CSV table of C-alpha atoms in Angstrom, one decimal:
chain,number,residue,atom,x,y,z
A,132,MET,CA,-12.5,26.5,-32.8
A,133,THR,CA,-12.1,30.0,-32.4
A,134,ARG,CA,-9.3,32.0,-33.9
A,135,ASP,CA,-7.7,32.4,-30.6
A,136,ASP,CA,-7.9,28.8,-30.1
A,137,LEU,CA,-6.4,28.0,-33.4
A,138,ALA,CA,-3.8,30.6,-32.7
A,139,ALA,CA,-2.9,29.0,-29.4
A,140,HIS,CA,-2.6,25.5,-30.8
A,141,VAL,CA,-0.3,26.8,-33.7
A,142,ALA,CA,1.8,28.5,-31.5
A,143,GLY,CA,2.0,25.4,-29.3
A,144,VAL,CA,3.0,23.2,-31.9
A,145,ALA,CA,5.3,25.8,-33.5
A,146,ALA,CA,7.3,26.0,-30.4
A,147,LEU,CA,8.3,22.3,-30.8
A,148,ALA,CA,9.7,23.0,-34.4
A,149,ASP,CA,13.0,23.8,-33.2
A,150,PRO,CA,15.3,20.7,-32.8
A,151,VAL,CA,16.9,21.4,-29.6
A,152,ARG,CA,13.5,22.5,-28.1
A,153,ARG,CA,11.5,19.3,-29.2
A,154,ASP,CA,14.5,17.1,-27.8
A,155,LEU,CA,14.1,18.9,-24.5
A,156,TYR,CA,10.5,18.3,-24.5
A,157,LEU,CA,10.9,14.6,-25.1
A,158,TYR,CA,13.7,14.4,-22.7
A,159,VAL,CA,11.6,15.9,-19.7
A,160,SER,CA,8.2,14.3,-20.7
A,161,ALA,CA,10.1,10.8,-20.5
A,162,GLN,CA,11.4,11.4,-17.0
A,163,PRO,CA,9.3,10.2,-14.2
A,164,ALA,CA,9.9,13.1,-11.9
A,165,PRO,CA,10.3,16.8,-12.7
A,166,VAL,CA,13.9,17.8,-14.1
A,167,GLY,CA,16.2,20.8,-13.5
A,168,ARG,CA,18.2,22.6,-16.0
A,169,ASP,CA,21.5,21.0,-15.1
A,170,GLN,CA,20.2,17.5,-15.6
A,171,ALA,CA,18.6,18.4,-18.9
A,172,SER,CA,21.5,20.1,-20.4
A,173,ASP,CA,23.7,17.0,-19.2
A,174,ALA,CA,21.5,14.7,-20.8
A,175,LEU,CA,21.3,16.6,-23.9
A,176,GLY,CA,25.0,17.8,-24.1
A,177,ILE,CA,23.9,21.6,-24.4
A,178,ALA,CA,25.2,24.5,-22.6
A,179,ARG,CA,23.1,25.3,-19.3
A,180,HIS,CA,22.0,28.7,-20.7
A,181,THR,CA,20.8,26.8,-24.0
A,182,ALA,CA,18.5,24.4,-22.0
A,183,LYS,CA,17.0,27.2,-19.6
A,184,PHE,CA,16.2,29.5,-22.6
A,185,HIS,CA,14.3,26.5,-24.3
A,186,LEU,CA,12.8,25.1,-21.2
A,187,ASP,CA,11.4,28.3,-20.2
A,188,LYS,CA,10.0,29.0,-24.0
A,189,LEU,CA,8.3,25.4,-23.5
A,190,ALA,CA,6.6,26.9,-20.1
A,191,GLU,CA,5.4,29.8,-21.7
A,192,GLU,CA,3.8,28.1,-24.3
A,193,GLY,CA,2.1,25.8,-21.6
A,194,LEU,CA,4.0,22.8,-22.7
A,195,LEU,CA,5.9,22.2,-19.4
A,196,ASP,CA,4.9,23.0,-16.2
A,197,ILE,CA,7.3,24.5,-13.3
A,198,SER,CA,7.8,23.9,-9.7
A,199,PHE,CA,10.4,24.7,-7.2
A,200,LYS,CA,11.9,22.5,-4.8
A,201,ARG,CA,15.1,22.3,-2.3
A,202,LEU,CA,17.4,19.2,-4.0
A,203,SER,CA,19.9,19.3,-1.1
A,204,GLU,CA,19.0,18.2,2.5
A,205,ARG,CA,20.1,21.2,4.1
A,206,ARG,CA,17.5,23.3,5.4
A,207,GLY,CA,17.5,26.8,6.9
A,208,PRO,CA,20.0,29.8,6.1
A,209,GLY,CA,22.8,28.9,3.6
A,210,ALA,CA,20.6,25.9,2.2
A,211,GLY,CA,20.6,27.8,-0.8
A,212,ARG,CA,17.5,28.8,-3.2
A,213,PRO,CA,14.9,26.1,-4.3
A,214,THR,CA,15.7,24.8,-8.0
A,215,LYS,CA,13.6,25.4,-10.7
A,216,LEU,CA,12.0,22.0,-12.2
A,217,TYR,CA,10.1,21.3,-15.4
A,218,ALA,CA,7.7,18.6,-16.0
A,219,ARG,CA,5.4,17.9,-18.9
A,220,SER,CA,2.1,19.6,-18.5
A,221,SER,CA,-1.3,18.3,-19.3
A,222,ARG,CA,-2.1,20.1,-22.4
A,223,GLN,CA,-3.0,18.4,-25.3
A,224,LEU,CA,-2.1,19.6,-28.7
A,225,SER,CA,-3.2,18.8,-31.8
A,226,VAL,CA,-4.0,20.8,-35.1
A,227,ILE,CA,-6.2,19.3,-37.7
A,228,LEU,CA,-7.2,21.1,-40.6
A,229,PRO,CA,-10.3,20.8,-41.2
A,230,GLU,CA,-11.2,20.7,-37.6
A,231,ARG,CA,-12.3,17.3,-36.1
A,232,ARG,CA,-13.9,16.3,-33.1
A,233,TYR,CA,-13.4,12.5,-32.3
A,234,ASP,CA,-12.9,13.7,-28.7
A,235,LEU,CA,-16.7,14.9,-28.6
A,236,ALA,CA,-17.9,11.6,-30.5
A,237,GLY,CA,-16.0,9.6,-28.5
A,238,LYS,CA,-17.9,11.2,-25.4
A,239,LEU,CA,-21.0,10.8,-27.1
A,240,LEU,CA,-20.4,7.3,-27.9
A,241,ALA,CA,-19.6,6.2,-24.3
A,242,THR,CA,-22.7,8.5,-23.0
A,243,ALA,CA,-24.7,6.3,-25.3
A,244,ILE,CA,-23.3,2.7,-24.2
A,245,ASP,CA,-23.9,3.7,-20.3
A,246,ASP,CA,-27.5,4.8,-21.2
A,247,ALA,CA,-28.1,1.9,-23.4
A,248,ALA,CA,-27.0,-0.4,-20.6
A,249,ALA,CA,-29.0,1.4,-18.0
A,250,GLU,CA,-32.3,1.9,-20.0
A,251,GLY,CA,-32.4,-1.2,-22.0
A,252,THR,CA,-32.3,0.8,-25.5
A,253,THR,CA,-30.3,-0.2,-28.6
A,254,PRO,CA,-27.0,1.8,-28.7
A,255,ALA,CA,-28.3,3.5,-32.0
A,256,GLU,CA,-31.3,4.9,-29.8
A,257,ALA,CA,-29.1,5.9,-27.1
A,258,LEU,CA,-26.5,7.8,-29.3
A,259,LYS,CA,-29.5,9.7,-30.7
A,260,ALA,CA,-30.5,11.1,-27.2
A,261,ALA,CA,-27.0,11.9,-26.3
A,262,GLY,CA,-26.9,13.6,-29.8
A,263,VAL,CA,-30.3,15.7,-28.8
A,264,GLY,CA,-28.8,16.4,-25.2
A,265,TRP,CA,-25.3,17.9,-27.2
A,266,GLY,CA,-27.6,20.0,-29.8
A,267,ARG,CA,-29.5,21.3,-27.0
A,268,SER,CA,-26.1,22.6,-25.3
A,269,LEU,CA,-25.3,24.0,-28.8
A,270,ALA,CA,-28.8,26.0,-28.7
A,271,ASP,CA,-28.2,26.8,-25.1
A,272,GLN,CA,-24.5,28.4,-26.4
A,273,ALA,CA,-26.0,30.2,-29.0
A,274,ARG,CA,-29.0,32.2,-26.8
A,275,ALA,CA,-26.4,33.1,-24.6
A,276,SER,CA,-24.2,34.6,-27.3
A,277,ALA,CA,-27.4,36.3,-28.8
A,278,GLY,CA,-28.2,38.2,-25.5
A,279,PRO,CA,-31.9,39.0,-24.4
A,280,ARG,CA,-34.5,39.4,-26.9
A,281,PRO,CA,-32.5,38.8,-30.1
A,282,SER,CA,-33.8,38.9,-33.6
A,283,PRO,CA,-34.2,36.1,-35.5
A,284,ALA,CA,-31.1,37.4,-37.8
A,285,ARG,CA,-29.2,37.7,-34.8
A,286,LEU,CA,-29.9,34.1,-33.3
A,287,LEU,CA,-29.3,32.8,-36.7
A,288,ALA,CA,-25.8,34.4,-36.3
A,289,CYS,CA,-25.0,33.4,-33.0
A,290,THR,CA,-26.0,29.5,-34.0
A,291,CYS,CA,-23.7,29.7,-37.2
A,292,GLN,CA,-20.8,30.7,-34.8
A,293,ALA,CA,-21.5,28.1,-32.1
A,294,LEU,CA,-21.5,25.8,-34.9
A,295,ALA,CA,-18.2,27.2,-36.4
A,296,GLU,CA,-16.6,27.0,-33.1
A,297,ASN,CA,-17.4,23.4,-33.1
A,298,GLY,CA,-15.8,22.5,-36.3
A,299,TYR,CA,-19.1,22.4,-38.8
A,300,GLU,CA,-17.9,25.5,-41.0
A,301,PRO,CA,-21.5,26.8,-41.6
A,302,HIS,CA,-22.1,28.4,-44.6
A,303,ARG,CA,-25.1,30.6,-45.7
A,304,ALA,CA,-26.9,29.8,-48.7
A,305,GLY,CA,-30.0,31.4,-49.6
A,306,GLY,CA,-32.3,30.9,-46.4
A,307,SER,CA,-30.4,27.5,-45.9
A,308,VAL,CA,-27.4,26.8,-43.6
A,309,VAL,CA,-24.8,24.1,-45.4
A,310,LEU,CA,-22.3,22.7,-42.9
A,311,ARG,CA,-19.1,22.2,-44.8
A,312,ASN,CA,-17.3,20.3,-42.6
A,313,CYS,CA,-18.1,17.3,-40.7
A,314,PRO,CA,-16.5,17.0,-37.3
A,315,PHE,CA,-16.7,13.2,-37.6
A,316,ASP,CA,-15.4,12.4,-40.9
A,317,ALA,CA,-13.5,9.4,-40.6
A,318,LEU,CA,-16.4,7.9,-38.2
A,319,ALA,CA,-18.6,9.1,-40.7
A,320,ARG,CA,-17.0,7.0,-43.5
A,321,ASP,CA,-16.9,4.0,-41.6
A,322,HIS,CA,-20.5,3.9,-39.9
A,323,THR,CA,-22.3,6.2,-42.1
A,324,GLU,CA,-25.8,5.6,-40.9
A,325,LEU,CA,-25.0,5.6,-37.2
A,326,VAL,CA,-22.9,9.1,-37.1
A,327,CYS,CA,-25.3,10.7,-39.9
A,328,GLY,CA,-28.1,9.8,-37.4
A,329,MET,CA,-26.4,11.5,-34.5
A,330,ASN,CA,-25.6,14.5,-36.5
A,331,LEU,CA,-29.1,14.8,-37.6
A,332,ALA,CA,-30.4,14.4,-33.8
A,333,ILE,CA,-27.7,17.0,-33.1
A,334,MET,CA,-29.0,19.5,-35.5
A,335,THR,CA,-32.6,18.8,-35.1
A,336,ALA,CA,-32.2,19.4,-31.4
A,337,VAL,CA,-30.5,22.7,-32.2
A,338,THR,CA,-33.4,24.0,-34.8
A,339,GLU,CA,-36.2,23.0,-32.3
A,340,GLN,CA,-34.9,24.8,-29.4
A,341,LEU,CA,-33.7,27.6,-31.4
A,342,HIS,CA,-37.3,27.7,-33.5
A,343,GLU,CA,-37.0,31.5,-34.1
A,344,THR,CA,-34.5,30.9,-36.7
A,345,ALA,CA,-37.5,29.1,-38.5
A,346,LEU,CA,-35.0,26.2,-39.6
A,347,ALA,CA,-35.3,22.5,-39.7
A,348,ALA,CA,-32.5,20.0,-40.1
A,349,ARG,CA,-32.7,17.7,-43.2
A,350,LEU,CA,-30.8,14.8,-44.3
A,351,GLU,CA,-29.1,15.7,-47.4
A,352,PRO,CA,-26.1,13.9,-48.4
A,353,ALA,CA,-23.3,15.0,-50.2
A,354,PRO,CA,-19.3,14.5,-50.9
A,355,ASP,CA,-17.0,16.6,-48.6
A,356,ARG,CA,-19.7,17.9,-45.9
A,357,CYS,CA,-21.8,17.1,-43.3
A,358,CYS,CA,-24.7,15.5,-44.9
A,359,VAL,CA,-27.3,17.3,-42.4
A,360,VAL,CA,-28.4,20.7,-44.0
A,361,LEU,CA,-30.1,23.2,-42.1
A,362,MET,CA,-33.3,24.5,-44.4
A,363,PRO,CA,-36.3,26.7,-44.1
A,364,ALA,CA,-38.8,24.8,-41.9
A,365,ASP,CA,-41.4,25.6,-44.7
A,366,ALA,CA,-39.2,23.7,-47.6
A,367,PRO,CA,-40.4,20.2,-48.6
A,368,ALA,CA,-38.7,17.6,-46.8
A,369,VAL,CA,-37.0,15.1,-49.0
A,370,HIS,CA,-36.2,11.9,-47.4
A,371,ARG,CA,-32.7,10.6,-48.2
A,372,GLN,CA,-30.5,7.9,-46.6
A,373,PRO,CA,-27.0,8.6,-45.9
A,374,GLU,CA,-25.7,5.4,-48.0
A,375,GLU,CA,-26.8,7.5,-51.3
A,376,SER,CA,-23.7,9.9,-50.8
A,377,THR,CA,-20.8,8.1,-52.8
A,378,SER,CA,-18.2,10.1,-50.3
A,379,PRO,CA,-19.9,10.7,-47.3
A,380,SER,CA,-18.6,13.2,-44.9
A,381,SER,CA,-21.4,12.7,-42.2
C-alpha cells in the first residue's frame, strides 16, 4: 500500500466517524434503490440541509454514487429538475495495520484449485505455481519502475518499493532484505507450511527474474515477520522448515 493509498483509505474511514454521516451511509446502503435527500432526512429525522451536507461529503469520499432522475411522471417544460439521488458505491474500505492481503491470498488459492483440477497436480504444487506467477508480476513492476538499464542498486530499491506496496515491509540489513511483515499472517499461522511455501515461491520468482540484484530467497523462519529472507545469492544456504518458528508470521 502506498502512502497515497493509505491516506485515501483513512480519509474514507474517517468520513464515517461522524454519527449522522454514518447513519446516513447505513440507511442508503440498506435501500434497494437510490434515495434522495428528502427521503433520507425524513427517515433519520434530520434537517434536509443537514442530510444534503453529509450525503455530499460521503459522495466526495467515494462512499456513495450520485445519479439524477425525474421522480414525477411529468415531462417537458415545467416538469422540474431531476432529483439528485444517492446509492452505496462499490468502493471497499479496510484499514488494517500492519497490512494484510487476504484478497490476494484468496485469488492465488482459487487459481491453484482451478489449476490443480485442470492439470492433475496437487493443490500445494498448484499454489506454488500460482505464487511464481504473481512473483513474476512483482518483478515486472519493479523493473518497470527502475527504467531502462538500471544499476543493481536502483533495481534493488525498486524491488523493495514493489514489496512495500504489497505489504511485505522490506528492511535492508547489510546485504540482505528482511521482510518485516507477512501479508498473509493469519493464514500462515494456521497453515504454516502451505503459506510459507507460497511465499518462498513468490520471492524465488522475484529474485530469479531480477537476477541483477544478486539476491536469493531463503526460508529463515522467525517470529513476527515473513519467514522468507532475501539474502546474497552466494551466502551459504541453510535449509529450515517453517515449523521451527515458534510464532510463524509466514
